[in-house]
Coordinates of C-alpha atoms in Angstrom, one line a residue:
M1 CA 12.2 -23.2 14.6
K2 CA 11.2 -21.4 11.3
K3 CA 8.0 -19.8 13.2
V4 CA 10.4 -18.9 16.0
L5 CA 12.8 -16.9 13.8
K6 CA 9.9 -15.3 12.1
E7 CA 8.6 -14.2 15.5
A8 CA 12.1 -12.8 16.5
G9 CA 12.6 -10.8 13.3
W10 CA 15.4 -13.0 12.0
L11 CA 13.6 -13.9 8.7
S12 CA 16.5 -13.5 6.9
L13 CA 18.2 -16.3 8.4
K14 CA 15.3 -18.8 7.2
L15 CA 13.8 -18.1 3.9
D16 CA 11.8 -20.4 2.1
K17 CA 12.9 -21.5 -1.5
T18 CA 10.9 -22.3 -4.7
P19 CA 11.8 -25.0 -6.9
L20 CA 13.3 -22.6 -9.0
Y21 CA 15.6 -21.0 -6.5
S22 CA 19.0 -22.4 -8.0
L23 CA 18.0 -21.6 -11.7
H24 CA 17.2 -18.0 -10.7
Q25 CA 21.0 -17.7 -9.5
E26 CA 22.0 -19.1 -12.6
L27 CA 20.1 -16.7 -14.6
G28 CA 21.6 -13.8 -12.3
A29 CA 18.6 -12.8 -10.6
K30 CA 18.8 -10.2 -8.0
M31 CA 17.0 -11.9 -5.0
F32 CA 15.1 -10.3 -2.3
E33 CA 12.6 -11.4 0.7
F34 CA 8.9 -11.4 -0.1
A35 CA 6.4 -12.9 2.4
G36 CA 9.2 -15.2 3.9
W37 CA 10.5 -16.3 0.6
S38 CA 13.6 -15.8 -1.3
M39 CA 12.3 -14.3 -4.7
P40 CA 13.9 -12.8 -8.0
L41 CA 13.3 -9.2 -7.9
R42 CA 14.6 -8.6 -11.3
Y43 CA 16.9 -10.2 -13.9
T44 CA 17.9 -6.9 -16.0
K45 CA 16.3 -3.6 -15.6
V46 CA 12.6 -3.6 -14.4
T47 CA 11.6 -1.5 -17.6
E48 CA 12.9 -4.2 -20.0
E49 CA 11.1 -6.6 -18.1
V50 CA 7.8 -4.8 -18.1
L51 CA 8.1 -4.1 -21.9
A52 CA 8.8 -7.4 -22.9
V53 CA 5.7 -8.7 -21.3
R54 CA 3.7 -6.0 -23.3
N55 CA 5.4 -6.7 -26.3
S56 CA 6.4 -10.5 -26.3
Y57 CA 6.1 -12.5 -23.1
G58 CA 7.7 -12.8 -20.0
L59 CA 8.2 -15.8 -17.2
F60 CA 7.5 -15.5 -13.6
D61 CA 8.1 -17.8 -10.8
V62 CA 5.1 -17.2 -8.6
S63 CA 5.5 -20.6 -6.7
H64 CA 5.3 -18.4 -3.4
M65 CA 1.7 -18.1 -4.0
G66 CA -0.6 -20.0 -1.5
R67 CA -2.0 -23.6 -3.0
F68 CA -4.8 -25.3 -1.7
F69 CA -6.9 -28.6 -3.0
I70 CA -10.0 -28.3 -1.3
E71 CA -12.1 -31.7 -1.8
G72 CA -15.0 -34.0 -0.6
E73 CA -18.6 -34.1 -0.6
G74 CA -18.5 -30.6 1.3
A75 CA -16.1 -29.0 -0.9
L76 CA -18.7 -26.9 -2.8
E77 CA -20.6 -25.8 0.4
L78 CA -17.3 -24.7 2.1
M79 CA -16.3 -22.3 -0.9
Q80 CA -19.5 -20.9 -1.6
M81 CA -19.9 -19.8 2.2
S82 CA -16.1 -18.8 2.2
T83 CA -16.3 -16.5 -1.1
T84 CA -18.0 -13.9 -2.7
N85 CA -18.1 -15.3 -6.3
D86 CA -20.9 -18.0 -7.2
V87 CA -19.0 -21.1 -6.9
S88 CA -22.1 -23.5 -7.8
K89 CA -21.6 -21.9 -11.5
L90 CA -18.2 -23.3 -12.0
Q91 CA -18.1 -26.4 -14.1
P92 CA -14.8 -28.7 -14.3
L93 CA -11.7 -27.1 -15.6
K94 CA -13.5 -23.7 -15.0
G95 CA -12.5 -20.8 -12.7
H96 CA -12.8 -17.4 -11.6
Y97 CA -11.6 -14.5 -9.3
T98 CA -13.1 -14.2 -5.9
F99 CA -12.7 -12.8 -2.4
I100 CA -12.7 -14.4 1.1
T101 CA -14.1 -11.7 3.5
N102 CA -14.5 -11.5 7.1
E103 CA -17.8 -11.0 9.3
K104 CA -17.3 -7.3 8.6
G105 CA -17.1 -7.9 4.8
G106 CA -13.2 -7.2 4.6
F107 CA -10.9 -8.9 2.6
K108 CA -9.2 -11.5 4.0
D109 CA -7.8 -12.3 0.8
D110 CA -8.4 -12.3 -3.1
C111 CA -7.7 -15.4 -4.8
I112 CA -8.4 -17.7 -7.9
L113 CA -10.7 -20.6 -7.3
T114 CA -10.5 -23.4 -10.1
C115 CA -13.1 -26.6 -10.3
M116 CA -10.8 -29.6 -11.1
G117 CA -13.4 -32.1 -11.1
K118 CA -16.5 -33.1 -8.9
D119 CA -16.3 -32.3 -5.1
K120 CA -12.6 -30.8 -5.9
Y121 CA -11.3 -27.2 -6.3
F122 CA -7.8 -25.4 -6.5
L123 CA -7.2 -22.4 -4.7
V124 CA -4.7 -19.9 -5.4
V125 CA -4.1 -17.2 -2.5
N126 CA -1.5 -14.5 -1.8
A127 CA 1.8 -15.8 -0.3
A128 CA 1.3 -13.7 2.8
N129 CA -2.2 -14.9 3.7
R130 CA -1.5 -18.6 3.1
V131 CA -1.6 -19.8 6.6
K132 CA -4.3 -17.4 7.6
I133 CA -6.6 -18.6 5.1
G134 CA -5.8 -22.6 5.6
E135 CA -6.7 -21.8 9.1
W136 CA -9.9 -20.0 8.4
L137 CA -11.2 -22.2 5.8
A138 CA -10.6 -25.3 8.3
K139 CA -12.6 -23.3 11.1
V140 CA -15.4 -22.6 8.7
A141 CA -15.5 -26.1 7.4
A142 CA -15.6 -27.3 11.1
D143 CA -18.3 -24.8 12.4
M144 CA -20.4 -26.1 9.5
D145 CA -19.5 -29.6 10.1
L146 CA -18.8 -30.1 6.7
S147 CA -16.8 -33.3 5.3
V148 CA -13.8 -31.7 3.8
Q149 CA -10.1 -32.2 3.2
I150 CA -8.2 -29.0 3.0
T151 CA -4.5 -30.0 1.6
D152 CA -1.9 -27.1 1.4
I153 CA 0.3 -28.0 -1.6
T154 CA 2.3 -24.9 -1.8
F155 CA 5.7 -26.7 -1.1
S156 CA 5.0 -29.7 -3.2
S157 CA 4.4 -27.8 -6.6
A158 CA 5.5 -24.8 -8.4
S159 CA 3.9 -22.0 -10.5
I160 CA 5.1 -20.3 -13.6
A161 CA 3.2 -17.5 -14.8
V162 CA 3.8 -17.3 -18.8
Q163 CA 2.7 -13.7 -19.5
G164 CA 2.1 -11.4 -22.7
P165 CA 0.3 -11.3 -26.1
L166 CA 2.9 -14.1 -27.3
A167 CA 2.4 -16.4 -24.7
P168 CA -0.6 -18.4 -25.7
R169 CA 1.1 -19.3 -28.9
A170 CA 4.4 -20.2 -26.8
V171 CA 2.2 -22.4 -24.5
E172 CA 0.8 -24.0 -27.6
K173 CA 4.2 -25.0 -29.0
A174 CA 5.5 -26.1 -25.8
S175 CA 2.2 -28.5 -25.3
G176 CA 1.5 -29.4 -29.1
L177 CA -2.3 -28.3 -28.0
N178 CA -4.4 -26.0 -29.9
L179 CA -5.5 -23.4 -26.9
S180 CA -7.9 -21.2 -28.9
N181 CA -10.8 -22.7 -27.1
V182 CA -9.6 -22.2 -23.7
S183 CA -11.2 -19.0 -22.5
R184 CA -9.9 -16.7 -19.5
F185 CA -10.3 -18.2 -16.4
S186 CA -10.5 -21.7 -17.9
A187 CA -8.1 -24.6 -17.0
V188 CA -6.4 -27.7 -19.2
W189 CA -4.0 -30.5 -18.4
M190 CA -1.2 -30.7 -20.8
E191 CA 2.5 -32.2 -21.0
I192 CA 5.4 -29.8 -21.7
S193 CA 8.9 -31.9 -22.3
G194 CA 7.0 -35.1 -21.0
I195 CA 5.9 -33.3 -17.8
K196 CA 2.4 -33.0 -16.8
V197 CA 1.2 -29.6 -16.3
F198 CA -2.2 -28.0 -15.1
A199 CA -2.5 -24.4 -16.8
T200 CA -4.9 -22.0 -16.3
R201 CA -5.8 -19.1 -18.6
T202 CA -5.2 -16.5 -15.8
G203 CA -2.4 -13.7 -14.7
Y204 CA -1.8 -10.9 -12.7
T205 CA -0.3 -8.5 -15.7
G206 CA -3.5 -7.5 -18.0
E207 CA -1.9 -9.5 -20.8
D208 CA -3.0 -12.7 -22.0
G209 CA -1.1 -15.9 -21.2
F210 CA -1.2 -19.0 -18.4
E211 CA -0.3 -20.0 -15.1
L212 CA 1.4 -23.6 -15.4
Y213 CA 1.2 -25.6 -12.4
V214 CA 3.6 -28.5 -11.8
F215 CA 2.5 -30.7 -9.0
N216 CA 5.0 -33.1 -7.2
V217 CA 8.1 -31.0 -7.2
S218 CA 10.0 -29.3 -4.2
A219 CA 12.9 -26.9 -3.5
E220 CA 14.6 -30.5 -2.8
E221 CA 13.4 -32.3 -6.1
P222 CA 13.1 -29.2 -8.5
E223 CA 13.9 -30.9 -11.8
N224 CA 10.3 -31.0 -13.5
A225 CA 9.8 -27.4 -12.6
V226 CA 13.0 -26.3 -13.8
E227 CA 12.5 -28.3 -17.0
V228 CA 9.3 -26.5 -17.6
F229 CA 10.5 -23.2 -17.0
K230 CA 13.8 -23.8 -19.3
K231 CA 11.4 -24.8 -22.2
M232 CA 9.2 -22.0 -22.1
L233 CA 12.4 -19.6 -21.7
E234 CA 14.0 -21.3 -24.9
I235 CA 10.9 -21.2 -26.9
G236 CA 10.9 -17.3 -26.4
E237 CA 14.5 -16.6 -27.5
A238 CA 13.5 -15.6 -30.8
V239 CA 11.0 -13.2 -29.6
K240 CA 13.2 -11.8 -27.0
A241 CA 11.1 -13.2 -24.0
K242 CA 12.5 -12.8 -20.6
P243 CA 12.5 -13.9 -17.2
C244 CA 10.9 -11.5 -15.0
G245 CA 11.1 -10.8 -11.4
L246 CA 8.6 -9.7 -8.8
A247 CA 9.0 -5.9 -9.1
A248 CA 8.0 -6.0 -13.0
R249 CA 5.2 -8.1 -12.0
D250 CA 4.2 -5.1 -9.5
V251 CA 4.3 -2.5 -12.1
L252 CA 2.5 -4.7 -14.6
R253 CA -0.4 -5.4 -12.1
L254 CA -0.6 -1.5 -11.3
E255 CA -0.6 -0.4 -15.1
A256 CA -3.7 -3.0 -15.6
G257 CA -5.5 -1.6 -12.2
F258 CA -5.0 -4.9 -10.2
V259 CA -5.0 -4.9 -6.7
L260 CA -2.4 -5.8 -4.3
Y261 CA -3.4 -7.2 -0.8
G262 CA -1.7 -5.5 2.0
N263 CA -1.7 -2.0 -0.1
D264 CA -4.9 -1.7 -2.0
V265 CA -7.3 -4.3 -0.4
D266 CA -7.0 -5.8 3.3
E267 CA -9.3 -6.6 6.2
G268 CA -10.7 -3.1 6.7
I269 CA -11.5 -2.5 3.2
T270 CA -14.5 -4.1 1.7
P271 CA -15.6 -4.8 -2.0
V272 CA -17.9 -1.9 -2.0
E273 CA -15.0 0.6 -1.3
A274 CA -12.6 -1.1 -3.7
D275 CA -15.0 -1.0 -6.4
L276 CA -15.2 -4.7 -7.0
M277 CA -18.7 -5.7 -6.5
R278 CA -18.6 -7.2 -9.9
F279 CA -17.1 -10.4 -8.2
V280 CA -19.6 -10.5 -5.4
K281 CA -22.7 -12.3 -6.1
L282 CA -25.5 -11.3 -3.8
D283 CA -28.1 -13.5 -5.7
K284 CA -26.1 -16.8 -4.8
G285 CA -27.4 -17.0 -1.1
S286 CA -25.4 -16.9 2.2
F287 CA -21.7 -16.3 2.5
I288 CA -19.4 -14.7 5.2
G289 CA -19.3 -11.2 5.1
R290 CA -22.9 -10.7 3.1
E291 CA -25.0 -8.8 5.7
A292 CA -22.1 -6.2 6.4
I293 CA -21.9 -5.4 2.3
E294 CA -25.2 -5.4 2.2
T295 CA -25.2 -2.8 4.9
Q296 CA -22.4 -0.8 3.5
L297 CA -24.5 -0.7 0.0
A298 CA -27.4 0.6 1.7
R299 CA -25.7 3.6 4.2
G300 CA -23.3 4.4 1.5
I301 CA -19.4 4.6 1.8
S302 CA -16.7 7.4 2.7
R303 CA -13.9 6.6 0.4
K304 CA -13.6 4.7 -3.2
R305 CA -10.7 3.1 -5.2
I306 CA -9.7 5.0 -8.1
G307 CA -6.8 5.5 -10.6
I308 CA -4.5 8.4 -10.5
K309 CA -2.4 9.3 -13.7
M310 CA 0.3 12.0 -13.0
I311 CA 0.4 15.1 -15.3
T312 CA 3.7 16.4 -13.8
P313 CA 6.6 14.1 -13.8
H314 CA 6.2 13.2 -10.0
I315 CA 6.1 9.5 -9.0
P316 CA 3.5 8.8 -6.7
R317 CA 4.2 6.3 -3.6
K318 CA 1.9 4.4 -1.0
G319 CA 0.9 6.7 1.5
N320 CA 1.1 10.0 -0.4
R321 CA -1.7 12.3 0.7
V322 CA -4.3 13.5 -2.2
M323 CA -5.6 16.9 -2.4
V324 CA -8.1 19.1 -4.3
G325 CA -7.7 22.6 -3.7
G326 CA -5.5 22.3 -0.7
E327 CA -8.2 19.6 1.1
E328 CA -7.0 16.3 1.6
V329 CA -9.7 14.0 -0.1
G330 CA -7.6 10.6 -0.1
F331 CA -4.5 8.9 0.0
V332 CA -2.3 6.5 -2.3
T333 CA -2.5 2.9 -1.8
S334 CA -0.1 2.0 -4.6
G335 CA 1.9 4.1 -7.0
N336 CA 5.1 3.7 -9.3
H337 CA 6.6 4.9 -12.8
S338 CA 4.9 3.2 -15.7
P339 CA 7.2 2.5 -18.7
T340 CA 4.3 1.5 -20.6
V341 CA 2.5 4.9 -20.2
G342 CA 5.3 7.0 -19.4
T343 CA 4.3 8.5 -16.4
G344 CA 3.6 8.2 -12.6
I345 CA 0.4 6.0 -12.0
A346 CA -1.2 5.3 -8.8
M347 CA -4.4 4.1 -7.0
G348 CA -5.8 5.2 -3.9
Y349 CA -8.9 6.0 -1.9
L350 CA -10.6 9.2 -2.3
K351 CA -14.0 10.8 -1.3
P352 CA -16.8 9.3 -3.3
E353 CA -17.3 12.5 -4.9
Y354 CA -13.6 12.9 -6.2
A355 CA -13.5 8.9 -7.0
R356 CA -14.9 9.4 -10.7
P357 CA -12.6 9.9 -13.9
G358 CA -11.5 13.3 -14.9
V359 CA -10.9 14.9 -11.5
K360 CA -7.8 17.0 -11.1
V361 CA -6.2 16.5 -8.2
E362 CA -2.7 17.1 -6.4
V363 CA -0.5 14.3 -4.9
E364 CA 2.3 15.0 -2.2
T365 CA 5.1 12.9 -3.4
R366 CA 8.6 12.9 -1.6
A367 CA 9.7 15.2 -4.7
G368 CA 7.0 17.8 -4.0
V369 CA 3.2 18.4 -4.9
G370 CA 2.4 16.9 -8.5
E371 CA -0.7 17.4 -10.6
A372 CA -2.6 14.6 -11.7
L373 CA -6.3 13.4 -13.1
T374 CA -8.3 10.7 -11.8
T375 CA -9.0 7.7 -14.0
S376 CA -10.5 4.4 -14.4
P377 CA -7.5 1.6 -15.0
P378 CA -6.0 0.2 -17.1
F379 CA -3.5 3.0 -17.4
Y380 CA -2.5 2.2 -20.9
D381 CA -4.3 2.4 -24.4
T382 CA -6.4 -1.0 -24.3
S383 CA -6.3 -0.6 -28.3
V384 CA -2.4 -1.3 -27.8
Y385 CA -2.0 -3.3 -24.9
G386 CA -3.5 -5.8 -22.7
L387 CA -6.3 -8.5 -23.2
R388 CA -8.5 -6.4 -25.4
R389 CA -6.1 -5.1 -28.0
S390 CA -6.8 -4.7 -31.5
T391 CA -3.5 -6.3 -33.0
K392 CA -0.9 -8.6 -31.4
P393 CA 2.7 -8.6 -32.6
E394 CA 3.8 -11.3 -34.9
A395 CA 4.4 -14.6 -33.6
R396 CA 7.5 -16.0 -35.0
L397 CA 8.2 -18.9 -32.8

């Protein structure tokens, strides 16, 4: 029935709910539809939520993201063929950022893959691509005649992102563990309020933090997920940590220069054009899309992703044209006002000769033509914000 409703355009009549749905309502979240889910857009002002993450920490419900277990003796071979990064180098409880590409080298999705043990992987994909990726992996496994089990656990688990400079200390306090040796993209099992949690040192904000996975919960049996979220919120009261919605998450990822599927990358854009070849390992052997990517590297590209920082007080938005001297040289794929930087920022695709830092461009916004400079994200001062900041706020937890 749900599929029929979606196809008929009556999506609002049947939205999926995360295990934290009722808690969001209790906390006063403004809800909205995202990829077929009812999700928190914001709790207070988006600016307040963004700055909480940059200066303390924020809590995000990201349970809408697709989650899969891939296991069996063919699991490594399947993921090595299906993704661009080198899965053979992943030891247990280690992960990486990677892409699933089509035969033409375009993005089917960008995702996080973590090795949970011998012949077992945990894959997190974008919410809108969950069904597509599940079907694609099953097809690849069948074509390769692999012994592998692909299990979609999206509706039987929850994901809570704890993000910000004080996030690691908060998770340490909640779990009683010393997490200083858990490196970026590594994972660890822990207990929070007596509840078993699988935690990865990952995120989509540019800040340090963890994504906490609670298994064996659902919208009908949400108690363990709710308890973990409440515990992390309680610990953060002294440092003004906040629950945050997806609007703040989108601003934060843009400030960090992270791509959004459907805006900045899709099946018609390749890692070469997106300037993300550092996550494509051409020395690992065969993978789907490899030949197309190598051909593009040899022939060159007609567009390349770059950051755009406004000089004038205009707010760039997706679809805005980018000009140089009256000539159209590209377009914006993501744009917004940055509370951290204090001006409009964007990412987009420009002709390669202009897709380098320091080029003065004009952006045709709804409020008129604004002046801007191209730049390499992140947009913020990395000595003050983000993973490489020189000092962290004092943790009074």
